[in-house]
């Protein structure tokens, strides 16, 4: 996860459980999201289509829009 | 099973096994389940955990525990 700023939770729990999450996908989601939405709690959702997953990946950052806190393939996302 | 709570982000990860997941599904807002290659549930990711009334306390009842640790 070089060049990717993350929370401790993302690094120690999310990535441990979801090793298929790649830093490239997270960085692309943040820099060039297909869609971007601010959650009620201020955190920001970014979606990007990932060919390897054949799904949209949801990347959630903290309020700063940079620090990745969560990421998972979003089965319910409707483009 | 291991429960990791991150106070800074109010996030709880419940590691049901040490196996990695190959797929995930958000079953409720802020609750993501992680599945292994056989479709088995290997973990639960809970956001804003302190706001979920059902997980503000833990009751262990008749579990065949071999070890219980608080870290």
Coordinates of C-alpha atoms in Angstrom, one line a residue:
Chain A
X1 CA 0.0 0.0 0.0
X2 CA 2.8 2.4 -0.9
X3 CA 1.8 6.1 -1.3
X4 CA -1.6 5.3 0.3
X5 CA -2.5 7.0 3.5
X6 CA -4.7 4.8 5.6
X7 CA -6.2 4.5 9.1
X8 CA -4.8 1.9 11.4
X9 CA -8.1 0.0 11.2
X10 CA -7.8 -0.2 7.4
X11 CA -4.2 -1.4 7.6
X12 CA -4.5 -3.8 10.5
X13 CA -8.0 -5.2 10.0
X14 CA -9.5 -4.5 6.6
X15 CA -6.5 -5.3 4.5
X16 CA -5.7 -8.3 6.6
X17 CA -9.1 -9.7 5.7
X18 CA -9.3 -8.4 2.2
X19 CA -5.9 -9.0 0.6
X20 CA -7.5 -8.6 -2.8
X21 CA -7.8 -4.9 -2.2
X22 CA -5.0 -3.2 -4.1
X23 CA -3.5 0.2 -3.5
X24 CA -3.8 1.1 -7.2
X25 CA -7.5 0.7 -7.1
X26 CA -7.8 2.8 -3.9
X27 CA -5.6 5.5 -5.3
X28 CA -7.5 5.6 -8.6
X29 CA -10.9 5.7 -6.8
X30 CA -9.8 8.7 -4.8
X31 CA -8.1 10.6 -7.7
X32 CA -10.6 9.7 -10.5
X33 CA -13.8 8.3 -8.9
X34 CA -16.7 7.2 -11.1
X35 CA -18.9 8.7 -8.4
X36 CA -18.1 10.5 -5.1
X37 CA -20.5 11.0 -2.2
X38 CA -20.2 12.5 1.2
X39 CA -21.7 10.3 4.0
X40 CA -23.8 11.9 6.7
X41 CA -20.8 11.4 9.1
X42 CA -18.6 13.4 6.8
X43 CA -16.6 10.5 5.5
X44 CA -16.4 10.2 1.7
X45 CA -17.3 7.3 -0.6
X46 CA -15.5 6.9 -3.9
X47 CA -16.5 4.3 -6.5
X48 CA -14.3 2.9 -9.2
X49 CA -14.8 -0.2 -11.5
X50 CA -12.1 -2.8 -11.0
X51 CA -11.7 -5.2 -13.8
X52 CA -10.1 -7.9 -11.6
X53 CA -13.1 -7.9 -9.3
X54 CA -15.6 -7.4 -12.1
X55 CA -17.3 -5.1 -9.7
X56 CA -17.4 -1.5 -8.5
X57 CA -15.1 -1.0 -5.5
X58 CA -16.3 1.4 -2.8
X59 CA -13.4 3.2 -1.1
X60 CA -14.3 5.2 2.0
X61 CA -12.0 7.9 3.2
X62 CA -12.0 10.0 6.3
X63 CA -13.3 13.6 6.0
X64 CA -10.0 14.7 4.5
X65 CA -10.7 12.8 1.3
X66 CA -7.3 11.2 1.4
X67 CA -7.0 8.8 4.3
X68 CA -8.5 5.4 3.3
X69 CA -10.5 3.8 6.0
X70 CA -12.5 1.1 4.3
X71 CA -12.8 -0.6 0.9
X72 CA -14.9 -3.4 -0.4
X73 CA -16.6 -4.6 -3.6
X74 CA -20.0 -2.9 -3.6
X75 CA -22.6 -5.4 -4.9
X76 CA -25.4 -2.9 -4.5
X77 CA -23.9 0.0 -6.3
X78 CA -26.0 1.1 -9.3
X79 CA -24.0 3.1 -11.9
Chain B
X1 CA -12.5 -15.4 17.2
X2 CA -11.0 -11.9 17.7
X3 CA -12.7 -8.6 18.2
X4 CA -10.7 -5.5 17.3
X5 CA -12.1 -2.2 18.2
X6 CA -10.6 1.0 16.9
X7 CA -11.6 3.9 19.2
X8 CA -10.3 6.6 16.9
X9 CA -12.7 5.7 14.1
X10 CA -15.3 3.8 16.2
X11 CA -14.8 0.7 14.0
X12 CA -15.1 -2.9 15.1
X13 CA -13.8 -5.8 13.2
X14 CA -14.9 -9.3 14.3
X15 CA -12.4 -11.9 13.0
X16 CA -14.4 -15.1 13.0
X17 CA -11.4 -17.0 11.5
X18 CA -7.9 -16.3 10.4
X19 CA -8.7 -17.0 6.8
X20 CA -8.7 -14.2 4.3
X21 CA -11.8 -13.3 2.4
X22 CA -12.3 -13.3 -1.4
X23 CA -15.6 -11.4 -1.4
X24 CA -17.6 -9.0 0.7
X25 CA -21.1 -7.8 1.0
X26 CA -22.6 -4.8 2.8
X27 CA -25.7 -6.2 4.5
X28 CA -26.7 -3.0 6.3
X29 CA -25.4 0.5 6.3
X30 CA -21.9 0.3 7.9
X31 CA -21.9 -3.5 8.3
X32 CA -19.9 -5.5 5.8
X33 CA -19.5 -9.3 5.8
X34 CA -16.4 -11.0 4.5
X35 CA -16.5 -14.5 2.9
X36 CA -13.9 -17.0 2.0
X37 CA -13.6 -19.0 -1.2
X38 CA -16.2 -21.5 0.1
X39 CA -18.7 -18.8 0.9
X40 CA -18.0 -19.2 4.6
X41 CA -18.2 -16.1 6.8
X42 CA -14.8 -15.1 8.0
X43 CA -15.3 -11.6 9.4
X44 CA -17.7 -8.8 10.1
X45 CA -16.8 -5.1 9.7
X46 CA -18.9 -2.7 11.7
X47 CA -18.7 1.1 11.4
X48 CA -19.9 3.4 14.1
X49 CA -19.9 0.4 16.4
X50 CA -20.7 2.4 19.6
X51 CA -23.9 3.5 18.0
X52 CA -25.1 0.0 17.4
X53 CA -27.1 -0.9 20.6
X54 CA -26.8 -4.6 20.0
X55 CA -23.0 -4.6 20.4
X56 CA -22.6 -2.4 23.5
X57 CA -22.3 -5.4 25.6
X58 CA -21.1 -8.9 25.1
X59 CA -22.7 -12.0 26.7
X60 CA -20.9 -15.3 26.4
X61 CA -23.2 -18.2 27.0
X62 CA -22.2 -21.8 26.9
X63 CA -19.4 -21.2 24.4
X64 CA -16.8 -24.0 24.2
X65 CA -14.0 -21.6 24.9
X66 CA -10.4 -22.7 25.3
X67 CA -9.0 -19.3 25.8
X68 CA -10.3 -15.8 26.6
X69 CA -8.0 -12.8 26.5
X70 CA -8.5 -9.1 26.9
X71 CA -5.9 -7.0 25.2

